[in-house]
CSV table of C-alpha atoms and ligand atoms in Angstrom, one decimal:
chain,number,residue,atom,x,y,z
A,1,MET,CA,110.6,141.8,-6.2
A,2,GLU,CA,110.9,142.6,-9.9
A,3,VAL,CA,111.1,139.7,-12.3
A,4,THR,CA,114.6,139.1,-13.5
A,5,GLY,CA,115.8,136.2,-15.7
A,6,ALA,CA,116.5,132.9,-14.0
A,7,GLU,CA,115.5,134.2,-10.6
A,8,ALA,CA,112.0,132.9,-11.4
A,9,ALA,CA,112.9,129.2,-11.4
A,10,LYS,CA,115.1,129.1,-8.3
A,11,PRO,CA,114.0,126.5,-5.8
A,12,LYS,CA,112.1,127.8,-2.8
A,13,ASN,CA,113.6,126.0,0.1
A,14,SER,CA,111.0,127.2,2.6
A,15,THR,CA,108.4,125.1,0.7
A,16,GLY,CA,110.7,122.2,0.1
A,17,LEU,CA,110.6,122.7,-3.7
A,18,GLY,CA,114.2,122.0,-4.2
A,19,ALA,CA,113.9,118.4,-2.9
A,20,LYS,CA,114.5,115.3,-5.1
A,21,PRO,CA,111.4,113.5,-6.5
A,22,ASN,CA,110.2,110.7,-4.2
A,23,ALA,CA,108.0,107.7,-4.8
A,24,SER,CA,104.7,109.2,-3.6
A,25,GLU,CA,104.8,112.2,-5.9
A,26,ALA,CA,102.7,112.6,-9.0
A,27,GLN,CA,105.1,112.0,-11.9
A,28,PHE,CA,104.6,113.2,-15.5
A,29,PRO,CA,106.0,111.8,-18.8
A,30,ALA,CA,109.5,113.0,-19.7
A,31,ASN,CA,108.5,115.1,-22.7
A,32,PHE,CA,105.4,116.6,-21.1
A,33,LEU,CA,104.6,120.0,-22.4
A,34,TRP,CA,104.4,122.4,-19.4
A,35,GLY,CA,103.0,125.7,-20.4
A,36,THR,CA,100.9,128.7,-19.7
A,37,ALA,CA,98.0,130.2,-21.7
A,38,THR,CA,96.9,133.8,-22.6
A,39,ALA,CA,94.6,135.4,-25.1
A,40,ALA,CA,95.1,138.5,-27.3
A,41,TYR,CA,92.3,140.8,-26.1
A,42,GLN,CA,93.0,139.9,-22.5
A,43,ILE,CA,96.6,140.9,-22.5
A,44,GLU,CA,97.7,142.9,-25.6
A,45,GLY,CA,96.1,146.3,-25.2
A,46,ALA,CA,97.2,148.5,-28.2
A,47,TRP,CA,93.6,148.3,-29.3
A,48,LYS,CA,93.9,150.7,-32.2
A,49,GLU,CA,97.6,150.6,-33.0
A,50,ASP,CA,99.5,149.7,-36.2
A,51,GLY,CA,96.4,149.5,-38.3
A,52,LYS,CA,94.3,147.2,-36.0
A,53,GLY,CA,90.6,147.3,-36.7
A,54,GLU,CA,87.8,147.4,-34.0
A,55,SER,CA,86.8,144.1,-32.5
A,56,ILE,CA,83.4,143.2,-30.9
A,57,TRP,CA,85.2,143.3,-27.6
A,58,ASP,CA,86.4,146.8,-28.2
A,59,ARG,CA,82.9,147.9,-29.0
A,60,PHE,CA,81.3,146.0,-26.1
A,61,ALA,CA,83.8,147.2,-23.5
A,62,HIS,CA,83.4,150.8,-24.7
A,63,THR,CA,79.7,150.5,-24.1
A,64,PRO,CA,78.8,151.8,-20.6
A,65,GLY,CA,77.4,149.2,-18.2
A,66,LYS,CA,78.8,146.1,-20.0
A,67,ILE,CA,82.0,145.5,-18.0
A,68,LYS,CA,82.5,145.6,-14.2
A,69,GLY,CA,84.0,148.9,-13.1
A,70,GLY,CA,83.9,150.2,-16.7
A,71,ASP,CA,87.1,148.4,-17.5
A,72,THR,CA,88.3,147.9,-21.0
A,73,GLY,CA,91.1,146.0,-22.8
A,74,ASP,CA,92.5,149.2,-24.3
A,75,VAL,CA,95.8,148.7,-22.5
A,76,ALA,CA,95.3,145.5,-20.5
A,77,CYS,CA,98.8,144.0,-19.7
A,78,ASP,CA,100.3,146.1,-22.5
A,79,SER,CA,101.7,142.8,-23.9
A,80,TYR,CA,101.7,144.2,-27.4
A,81,HIS,CA,104.7,146.3,-26.2
A,82,ARG,CA,106.0,144.2,-23.3
A,83,TYR,CA,105.8,140.7,-24.9
A,84,ARG,CA,109.5,140.2,-24.7
A,85,GLU,CA,109.3,140.6,-20.9
A,86,ASP,CA,106.4,138.1,-20.8
A,87,ILE,CA,108.5,135.6,-22.8
A,88,ALA,CA,111.5,136.1,-20.6
A,89,ILE,CA,109.2,135.2,-17.6
A,90,MET,CA,108.0,132.1,-19.3
A,91,ARG,CA,111.6,131.1,-20.1
A,92,ALA,CA,112.7,131.8,-16.5
A,93,MET,CA,109.8,129.6,-15.3
A,94,GLY,CA,111.0,126.8,-17.6
A,95,MET,CA,107.9,126.7,-19.8
A,96,LYS,CA,108.0,124.4,-22.8
A,97,SER,CA,104.8,125.6,-24.5
A,98,ALA,CA,103.1,129.0,-24.8
A,99,ARG,CA,99.4,129.1,-25.8
A,100,PHE,CA,98.5,132.5,-27.2
A,101,SER,CA,95.9,133.8,-29.6
A,102,ILE,CA,95.8,136.0,-32.7
A,103,ALA,CA,93.6,139.1,-32.8
A,104,TRP,CA,91.8,138.7,-36.2
A,105,PRO,CA,91.3,142.5,-36.5
A,106,ARG,CA,95.0,143.0,-36.3
A,107,ILE,CA,95.4,140.9,-39.5
A,108,LEU,CA,92.3,141.9,-41.3
A,109,PRO,CA,91.0,145.2,-39.8
A,110,ASN,CA,87.7,144.7,-41.7
A,111,GLY,CA,87.5,141.0,-41.2
A,112,THR,CA,88.0,140.3,-44.9
A,113,GLY,CA,89.9,142.1,-47.7
A,114,ALA,CA,93.3,143.8,-47.4
A,115,VAL,CA,95.8,142.2,-45.0
A,116,ASN,CA,97.5,144.5,-42.4
A,117,ASP,CA,101.1,143.4,-42.6
A,118,LYS,CA,102.0,145.2,-39.4
A,119,GLY,CA,99.6,142.9,-37.6
A,120,LEU,CA,101.1,139.8,-39.1
A,121,ASP,CA,104.6,141.1,-38.4
A,122,PHE,CA,103.8,141.4,-34.7
A,123,TYR,CA,102.8,137.8,-34.4
A,124,LYS,CA,105.9,136.7,-36.5
A,125,ARG,CA,108.1,138.6,-34.0
A,126,TYR,CA,106.2,137.1,-31.1
A,127,VAL,CA,106.6,133.5,-32.4
A,128,ASP,CA,110.2,134.1,-33.3
A,129,ALA,CA,110.9,135.3,-29.7
A,130,LEU,CA,109.2,132.2,-28.3
A,131,LEU,CA,111.2,129.9,-30.5
A,132,ALA,CA,114.4,131.7,-29.6
A,133,ALA,CA,113.5,131.0,-25.9
A,134,GLY,CA,113.0,127.3,-26.7
A,135,ILE,CA,109.3,127.5,-26.1
A,136,ARG,CA,106.7,125.9,-28.5
A,137,PRO,CA,104.2,128.4,-29.8
A,138,SER,CA,100.7,127.0,-29.6
A,139,CYS,CA,98.5,129.4,-31.6
A,140,THR,CA,94.8,129.8,-31.1
A,141,LEU,CA,93.2,131.5,-34.2
A,142,TYR,CA,90.1,132.8,-32.5
A,143,HIS,CA,89.7,133.7,-28.8
A,144,TRP,CA,86.5,135.8,-29.2
A,145,ASP,CA,87.7,139.1,-30.7
A,146,LEU,CA,85.7,139.1,-33.9
A,147,PRO,CA,86.2,142.1,-36.2
A,148,GLN,CA,83.3,144.5,-35.5
A,149,ALA,CA,82.9,144.9,-39.3
A,150,LEU,CA,81.8,141.2,-39.5
A,151,GLN,CA,79.4,141.6,-36.6
A,152,ASP,CA,77.9,144.4,-38.6
A,153,LYS,CA,77.2,141.8,-41.2
A,154,GLY,CA,75.4,139.6,-38.7
A,155,GLY,CA,78.4,137.9,-36.9
A,156,TRP,CA,78.5,134.2,-36.2
A,157,PRO,CA,74.8,133.4,-37.0
A,158,ASN,CA,75.6,134.5,-40.6
A,159,ARG,CA,76.6,131.4,-42.7
A,160,ASP,CA,79.1,133.5,-44.7
A,161,MET,CA,81.2,133.7,-41.6
A,162,ALA,CA,82.5,130.1,-42.2
A,163,GLY,CA,84.2,131.2,-45.4
A,164,TRP,CA,85.5,134.4,-44.0
A,165,PHE,CA,87.0,132.6,-41.1
A,166,ALA,CA,88.6,130.0,-43.3
A,167,ASP,CA,90.2,132.7,-45.4
A,168,TYR,CA,91.6,134.4,-42.3
A,169,ALA,CA,92.8,131.0,-41.0
A,170,ALA,CA,94.6,130.4,-44.3
A,171,ILE,CA,96.3,133.8,-44.2
A,172,VAL,CA,97.6,133.2,-40.7
A,173,THR,CA,98.7,129.6,-41.5
A,174,LYS,CA,100.6,130.8,-44.6
A,175,ALA,CA,102.3,133.5,-42.6
A,176,LEU,CA,103.2,131.4,-39.6
A,177,GLY,CA,103.1,127.9,-40.9
A,178,ASP,CA,106.9,127.5,-41.1
A,179,ARG,CA,107.2,128.6,-37.5
A,180,VAL,CA,104.1,127.2,-35.8
A,181,THR,CA,103.3,123.5,-35.6
A,182,ALA,CA,100.4,123.6,-33.1
A,183,TYR,CA,97.1,125.3,-33.8
A,184,ALA,CA,93.8,125.5,-32.0
A,185,ILE,CA,91.1,126.7,-34.3
A,186,PHE,CA,88.7,128.1,-31.7
A,187,ASN,CA,88.8,128.8,-28.0
A,188,GLU,CA,85.6,127.7,-26.2
A,189,PRO,CA,83.1,127.9,-29.1
A,190,TYR,CA,80.3,127.0,-26.7
A,191,VAL,CA,81.1,130.1,-24.6
A,192,PHE,CA,81.4,132.6,-27.4
A,193,CYS,CA,78.1,131.4,-28.9
A,194,TYR,CA,76.1,131.0,-25.7
A,195,CYS,CA,77.4,134.0,-23.8
A,196,GLY,CA,77.7,136.3,-26.9
A,197,TYR,CA,74.5,135.4,-28.7
A,198,GLY,CA,72.4,133.4,-26.3
A,199,ILE,CA,72.5,135.4,-23.0
A,200,GLY,CA,74.3,138.5,-24.1
A,201,VAL,CA,76.8,138.8,-21.2
A,202,HIS,CA,79.7,138.7,-23.6
A,203,ALA,CA,80.3,140.6,-26.9
A,204,PRO,CA,78.4,141.2,-29.1
A,205,GLY,CA,75.8,141.3,-26.3
A,206,ILE,CA,72.9,139.5,-28.0
A,207,ALA,CA,70.4,137.5,-25.9
A,208,ASP,CA,68.5,135.3,-28.3
A,209,MET,CA,68.7,131.5,-28.2
A,210,GLY,CA,67.7,131.2,-31.8
A,211,GLN,CA,70.8,133.2,-32.8
A,212,CYS,CA,72.9,131.2,-30.4
A,213,LEU,CA,72.0,127.9,-32.1
A,214,LYS,CA,72.6,129.4,-35.6
A,215,ALA,CA,76.0,130.8,-34.4
A,216,ALA,CA,76.9,127.4,-33.0
A,217,HIS,CA,76.2,125.6,-36.3
A,218,VAL,CA,78.1,128.2,-38.3
A,219,ALA,CA,81.0,127.9,-35.9
A,220,ASN,CA,81.0,124.2,-36.5
A,221,LEU,CA,81.0,124.8,-40.3
A,222,ALA,CA,83.8,127.3,-39.9
A,223,GLN,CA,85.8,124.8,-37.9
A,224,GLY,CA,85.5,122.3,-40.8
A,225,ASP,CA,86.3,124.9,-43.5
A,226,ALA,CA,89.2,126.3,-41.6
A,227,PHE,CA,90.6,122.9,-40.9
A,228,ARG,CA,90.7,122.0,-44.6
A,229,ALA,CA,92.2,125.3,-45.6
A,230,MET,CA,94.9,125.0,-42.9
A,231,ARG,CA,95.7,121.4,-43.6
A,232,ALA,CA,96.2,122.2,-47.3
A,233,ILE,CA,98.8,124.8,-46.3
A,234,ALA,CA,100.5,123.1,-43.4
A,235,PRO,CA,100.0,119.3,-43.9
A,236,ASN,CA,102.2,118.5,-40.9
A,237,ALA,CA,100.7,121.0,-38.4
A,238,GLN,CA,98.9,119.6,-35.3
A,239,ILE,CA,95.5,121.2,-35.7
A,240,GLY,CA,93.0,121.0,-32.9
A,241,GLY,CA,90.7,123.1,-30.7
A,242,ALA,CA,90.3,124.3,-27.1
A,243,TYR,CA,86.9,123.3,-25.6
A,244,ASN,CA,85.5,124.3,-22.3
A,245,MET,CA,84.4,121.1,-20.5
A,246,SER,CA,82.7,120.5,-17.2
A,247,PRO,CA,82.0,116.9,-16.1
A,248,ALA,CA,78.2,116.6,-15.8
A,249,VAL,CA,77.1,115.1,-12.4
A,250,PRO,CA,73.5,114.0,-12.2
A,251,ALA,CA,71.8,115.7,-9.2
A,252,THR,CA,70.2,112.5,-8.2
A,253,ASP,CA,70.3,108.9,-9.4
A,254,SER,CA,67.0,109.2,-11.2
A,255,ALA,CA,66.8,108.1,-14.9
A,256,GLU,CA,65.7,111.7,-15.7
A,257,ASP,CA,68.6,113.4,-14.1
A,258,ARG,CA,71.1,110.9,-15.6
A,259,ALA,CA,69.6,111.6,-19.1
A,260,ALA,CA,69.8,115.3,-18.3
A,261,ALA,CA,73.5,115.1,-17.4
A,262,GLU,CA,74.2,113.3,-20.7
A,263,ARG,CA,72.3,116.0,-22.5
A,264,MET,CA,74.5,118.6,-20.8
A,265,HIS,CA,77.6,116.7,-21.8
A,266,ALA,CA,76.4,116.8,-25.4
A,267,VAL,CA,75.6,120.6,-25.3
A,268,ASN,CA,78.5,121.8,-23.2
A,269,ASN,CA,81.4,119.5,-23.7
A,270,ILE,CA,81.3,117.8,-27.2
A,271,PHE,CA,79.0,120.0,-29.3
A,272,PHE,CA,82.0,121.1,-31.3
A,273,ILE,CA,83.9,117.8,-31.3
A,274,GLU,CA,81.3,115.3,-32.4
A,275,PRO,CA,80.4,117.1,-35.6
A,276,ALA,CA,84.1,117.5,-36.5
A,277,LEU,CA,84.9,113.9,-35.9
A,278,THR,CA,81.7,112.2,-37.0
A,279,GLY,CA,79.9,114.7,-39.3
A,280,ALA,CA,76.8,114.6,-36.9
A,281,TYR,CA,75.7,116.4,-33.8
A,282,PRO,CA,75.5,114.4,-30.6
A,283,LYS,CA,72.2,112.4,-30.5
A,284,ALA,CA,71.3,113.8,-27.1
A,285,PHE,CA,71.0,117.4,-28.5
A,286,ALA,CA,70.6,118.1,-32.2
A,287,PRO,CA,68.0,120.8,-33.0
A,288,LEU,CA,68.9,120.8,-36.7
A,289,GLU,CA,66.1,122.9,-38.0
A,290,GLN,CA,66.7,125.7,-35.4
A,291,MET,CA,70.4,125.7,-36.2
A,292,GLY,CA,69.8,126.2,-39.9
A,293,PHE,CA,71.3,122.9,-40.9
A,294,GLN,CA,71.3,122.4,-44.7
A,295,PRO,CA,71.9,119.3,-46.9
A,296,GLY,CA,75.6,118.8,-47.4
A,297,ASP,CA,76.5,120.4,-44.1
A,298,GLU,CA,77.4,117.0,-42.6
A,299,THR,CA,80.4,116.9,-44.9
A,300,ARG,CA,81.5,120.5,-44.2
A,301,LEU,CA,81.3,119.9,-40.4
A,302,ARG,CA,84.0,117.3,-40.6
A,303,ALA,CA,87.5,118.1,-39.4
A,304,ALA,CA,89.9,115.3,-38.5
A,305,LEU,CA,91.3,117.1,-35.5
A,306,ASP,CA,94.8,116.0,-34.5
A,307,TRP,CA,94.3,116.8,-30.8
A,308,ILE,CA,91.7,117.9,-28.3
A,309,GLY,CA,92.3,120.8,-25.9
A,310,ILE,CA,90.4,120.8,-22.6
A,311,ASN,CA,89.7,123.9,-20.6
A,312,TYR,CA,88.6,122.7,-17.2
A,313,TYR,CA,87.5,125.0,-14.3
A,314,PHE,CA,84.5,123.3,-12.6
A,315,ARG,CA,82.1,120.5,-12.6
A,316,MET,CA,78.3,121.0,-13.0
A,317,LYS,CA,75.4,119.3,-11.2
A,318,VAL,CA,72.5,118.7,-13.6
A,319,ARG,CA,68.8,118.0,-13.0
A,320,ALA,CA,66.1,117.4,-15.4
A,321,ASP,CA,63.7,120.4,-15.7
A,322,ALA,CA,60.9,120.4,-18.3
A,323,SER,CA,60.4,124.1,-17.8
A,324,GLU,CA,63.7,124.7,-19.6
A,325,LYS,CA,62.2,124.4,-23.0
A,326,MET,CA,65.3,124.2,-25.1
A,327,MET,CA,67.6,121.9,-23.2
A,328,GLY,CA,65.3,120.3,-20.6
A,329,TYR,CA,67.7,120.6,-17.8
A,330,ARG,CA,69.1,123.0,-15.3
A,331,ALA,CA,72.9,122.9,-14.5
A,332,GLU,CA,74.8,124.7,-11.7
A,333,ILE,CA,78.2,124.8,-10.2
A,334,PRO,CA,77.9,123.0,-6.8
A,335,HIS,CA,79.3,124.6,-3.6
A,336,GLU,CA,80.5,121.5,-1.8
A,337,GLY,CA,84.2,122.2,-2.2
A,338,PRO,CA,86.0,125.5,-1.4
A,339,LEU,CA,85.3,128.4,-3.7
A,340,THR,CA,87.7,130.6,-5.6
A,341,HIS,CA,87.4,134.4,-5.6
A,342,PHE,CA,85.2,134.0,-8.7
A,343,GLY,CA,82.8,131.8,-6.7
A,344,TRP,CA,83.8,128.7,-8.7
A,345,GLU,CA,84.0,125.4,-6.7
A,346,VAL,CA,87.4,123.9,-6.5
A,347,TRP,CA,87.0,120.2,-7.6
A,348,PRO,CA,90.2,118.6,-8.8
A,349,GLN,CA,88.7,115.2,-9.4
A,350,GLY,CA,86.6,116.8,-12.1
A,351,LEU,CA,89.8,117.1,-14.2
A,352,TYR,CA,90.4,113.4,-13.8
A,353,ASP,CA,86.8,112.6,-14.7
A,354,ILE,CA,86.6,114.7,-17.9
A,355,VAL,CA,90.0,113.8,-19.2
A,356,THR,CA,89.5,110.1,-18.8
A,357,ARG,CA,86.1,110.3,-20.5
A,358,ILE,CA,87.3,112.3,-23.5
A,359,GLY,CA,90.4,110.0,-23.7
A,360,ARG,CA,88.2,106.9,-23.8
A,361,ASP,CA,85.6,108.4,-26.2
A,362,TYR,CA,87.8,109.9,-28.8
A,363,HIS,CA,91.3,108.3,-28.6
A,364,LEU,CA,93.1,111.5,-29.6
A,365,PRO,CA,96.0,113.2,-27.9
A,366,ILE,CA,94.8,115.6,-25.2
A,367,GLU,CA,96.3,118.8,-24.0
A,368,ILE,CA,94.9,120.8,-21.1
A,369,THR,CA,94.7,124.1,-22.7
A,370,GLU,CA,93.4,126.0,-19.6
A,371,ASN,CA,93.0,125.3,-15.9
A,372,GLY,CA,93.3,127.8,-13.2
A,373,CYS,CA,91.7,129.9,-10.5
A,374,ALA,CA,91.1,133.5,-9.5
A,375,TYR,CA,92.4,134.7,-6.1
A,376,ALA,CA,93.2,138.4,-5.3
A,377,ASP,CA,96.3,138.1,-3.1
A,378,PRO,CA,98.3,141.3,-3.5
A,379,PRO,CA,102.1,141.8,-3.1
A,380,GLY,CA,103.2,141.8,0.6
A,381,ARG,CA,105.5,144.4,2.2
A,382,ASP,CA,108.5,142.4,0.9
A,383,GLY,CA,107.2,142.5,-2.6
A,384,THR,CA,106.4,138.7,-2.8
A,385,ILE,CA,103.0,137.3,-3.4
A,386,LYS,CA,102.0,134.5,-1.1
A,387,ASP,CA,99.1,132.9,-3.1
A,388,GLY,CA,99.1,129.6,-1.3
A,389,ARG,CA,95.5,128.8,-2.4
A,390,ARG,CA,96.6,129.0,-6.0
A,391,THR,CA,99.5,126.7,-5.4
A,392,ALA,CA,97.2,124.3,-3.6
A,393,TYR,CA,94.8,124.5,-6.5
A,394,PHE,CA,97.4,123.6,-9.1
A,395,ARG,CA,98.9,120.9,-6.9
A,396,ALA,CA,95.6,119.2,-6.5
A,397,HIS,CA,94.6,119.4,-10.1
A,398,LEU,CA,98.0,118.2,-11.4
A,399,THR,CA,97.9,115.3,-9.0
A,400,GLU,CA,94.5,114.3,-10.5
A,401,LEU,CA,95.9,114.8,-14.0
A,402,ALA,CA,98.9,112.5,-13.2
A,403,ARG,CA,96.4,109.9,-12.0
A,404,ALA,CA,94.5,110.2,-15.2
A,405,ILE,CA,97.6,109.7,-17.3
A,406,LYS,CA,98.6,106.7,-15.1
A,407,ASP,CA,95.1,105.3,-15.9
A,408,GLY,CA,95.7,105.6,-19.6
A,409,ALA,CA,94.5,109.1,-20.6
A,410,PRO,CA,96.6,110.3,-23.5
A,411,VAL,CA,97.5,113.7,-22.1
A,412,ARG,CA,100.6,115.3,-23.5
A,413,GLY,CA,100.5,118.9,-22.1
A,414,TYR,CA,99.1,121.3,-19.5
A,415,HIS,CA,98.7,125.0,-19.8
A,416,ALA,CA,98.0,127.0,-16.6
A,417,TRP,CA,95.5,129.8,-17.0
A,418,SER,CA,97.0,132.2,-17.0
A,419,LEU,CA,100.5,133.5,-17.3
A,420,LEU,CA,99.4,137.0,-16.3
A,421,ASP,CA,96.6,138.6,-14.4
A,422,ASN,CA,94.5,140.0,-17.2
A,423,PHE,CA,91.2,141.3,-18.5
A,424,GLU,CA,88.6,138.8,-17.4
A,425,TRP,CA,85.9,139.7,-19.9
A,426,GLY,CA,82.7,140.9,-18.1
A,427,GLU,CA,84.5,140.9,-14.8
A,428,GLY,CA,87.2,143.4,-16.0
A,429,TYR,CA,90.3,143.3,-13.9
A,430,SER,CA,88.5,142.1,-10.8
A,431,GLN,CA,89.5,138.5,-11.2
A,432,ARG,CA,93.2,137.7,-11.1
A,433,PHE,CA,94.0,134.3,-12.7
A,434,GLY,CA,97.7,134.9,-13.2
A,435,LEU,CA,100.8,133.0,-12.0
A,436,VAL,CA,102.3,136.5,-12.5
A,437,TRP,CA,100.8,139.5,-10.8
A,438,VAL,CA,100.4,142.6,-13.0
A,439,ASP,CA,100.2,146.2,-11.8
A,440,PHE,CA,97.7,147.4,-14.4
A,441,ARG,CA,98.7,151.0,-13.8
A,442,HIS,CA,102.3,150.7,-14.6
A,443,GLY,CA,102.5,147.3,-16.3
A,444,ARG,CA,105.0,145.9,-13.7
A,445,ARG,CA,105.0,142.1,-13.4
A,446,ILE,CA,105.9,140.0,-10.3
A,447,ILE,CA,106.0,136.2,-10.3
A,448,LYS,CA,103.7,135.0,-7.6
A,449,ASP,CA,104.8,132.2,-5.2
A,450,SER,CA,102.5,129.9,-7.3
A,451,GLY,CA,104.5,130.8,-10.4
A,452,HIS,CA,107.8,129.9,-8.7
A,453,TRP,CA,106.2,126.6,-7.6
A,454,TYR,CA,104.9,125.8,-11.1
A,455,GLY,CA,108.4,126.5,-12.5
A,456,GLN,CA,109.7,123.9,-10.1
A,457,VAL,CA,107.1,121.4,-11.1
A,458,ALA,CA,108.0,121.9,-14.8
A,459,ALA,CA,111.7,121.5,-14.0
A,460,MET,CA,111.2,118.3,-12.0
A,461,GLY,CA,108.3,116.9,-14.1
A,462,ALA,CA,106.6,115.9,-10.9
A,463,VAL,CA,104.3,117.3,-8.2
A,464,GLN,CA,105.2,116.6,-4.7
A,465,PRO,CA,102.4,115.8,-2.2
B,1,IFM,O1,89.6,134.1,-19.0
B,1,IFM,C1,88.9,133.0,-19.5
B,1,IFM,C2,89.5,132.6,-20.9
B,1,IFM,O2,89.5,133.6,-21.8
B,1,IFM,C3,88.6,131.5,-21.4
B,1,IFM,N1,88.5,130.4,-20.5
B,1,IFM,C4,88.1,130.7,-19.1
B,1,IFM,C5,89.0,131.8,-18.6
B,1,IFM,C6,88.6,132.2,-17.1
B,1,IFM,O3,87.2,132.6,-17.1
């Protein structure tokens, strides 16, 4: 079944999705922002088109042995050329918000200096097409595709990065500021610092915890500098960030494991929020000297974020471990619940736990900027994709989210990861997270059963049990 217009959102009677809301369903607020999320490198392709510069992910993926199956993002979902089709799908699914990211090397091929107008024009067209479809553009400035030219100057551990990033953020805000009102400065700064500089499984492939700590501090400075630059240009924009978060569950009830879990929360969940909102690192983990902290940085770190984005995939069990010199703990994904194709435990209550804690601790509007699962279900003979496990995953997580909202968590939106099957970083194309299946050879898209189901949830503002 090819995707065509309003077909996507038709009720599926076999699953009872056309039924009226009833009292036992999980109900969401009337103006709730139902959406999907994507990221530039994962979907766009066109890696050297229209003046785009090389990114660290281009370089990393082109290095033999780095990505499963030798996959690259050179073509990906070809969304650079097929974005109108993607937006038609979102519209047909009744989406109200589209989270997407900008590729920095499309705008500034060398990271700094001359602006590539063709790159800016692409995102202007993209945003205009979203607005024409009645979908709110939610723009992430950095989802990991650093210009390689800046990595050649040291990348995120180099303090100059903060200023370069703020300049880039200003250019984008000036160009899109009249069209875009929602921005996330970074996507998952913990992941790009830790995986990129600490353990080297992501671009630029450096395994050095010293560099990781420096990168994390510079990213925090960059967040503050970019926030101020953007606020000056777009005073009414909603500026926030998307942070990966895993509720930290102590492995035992011992005081050591409980303290270790709090330390993990500090490192993993709030390391890029506390400095922005308070000017200081979380007390449970603040190795200032190793991070290269300088006098005056406490002011630069500050960013009065308007909203907090939470990317939730799994919880972590944490135990104290003195042999872990830096953090003093060991954290792992438990296997008590069912596992996705990626091997991640499905634990819907974790979404409730993290959302209620962040709501309680920071009193800021929250959006779920990512939540989703990888399952490989292919199209059947009739061309449909029966991915019941994905539907069950979203049903369970949305039910927990509705419970969190009922209990007072200030959540205003939810973005399923992801609109499309796409390039899953080190895993290449082996992990399919999409509500929409993509044939990576021909670019064809098919809305999966879960995508039809999610469209109905968005239309009804409720999840049926
Ligand atoms: O695909 C990624 C995304 O880029 C960032 N958050 C997690 C997703 C699944 O691993």
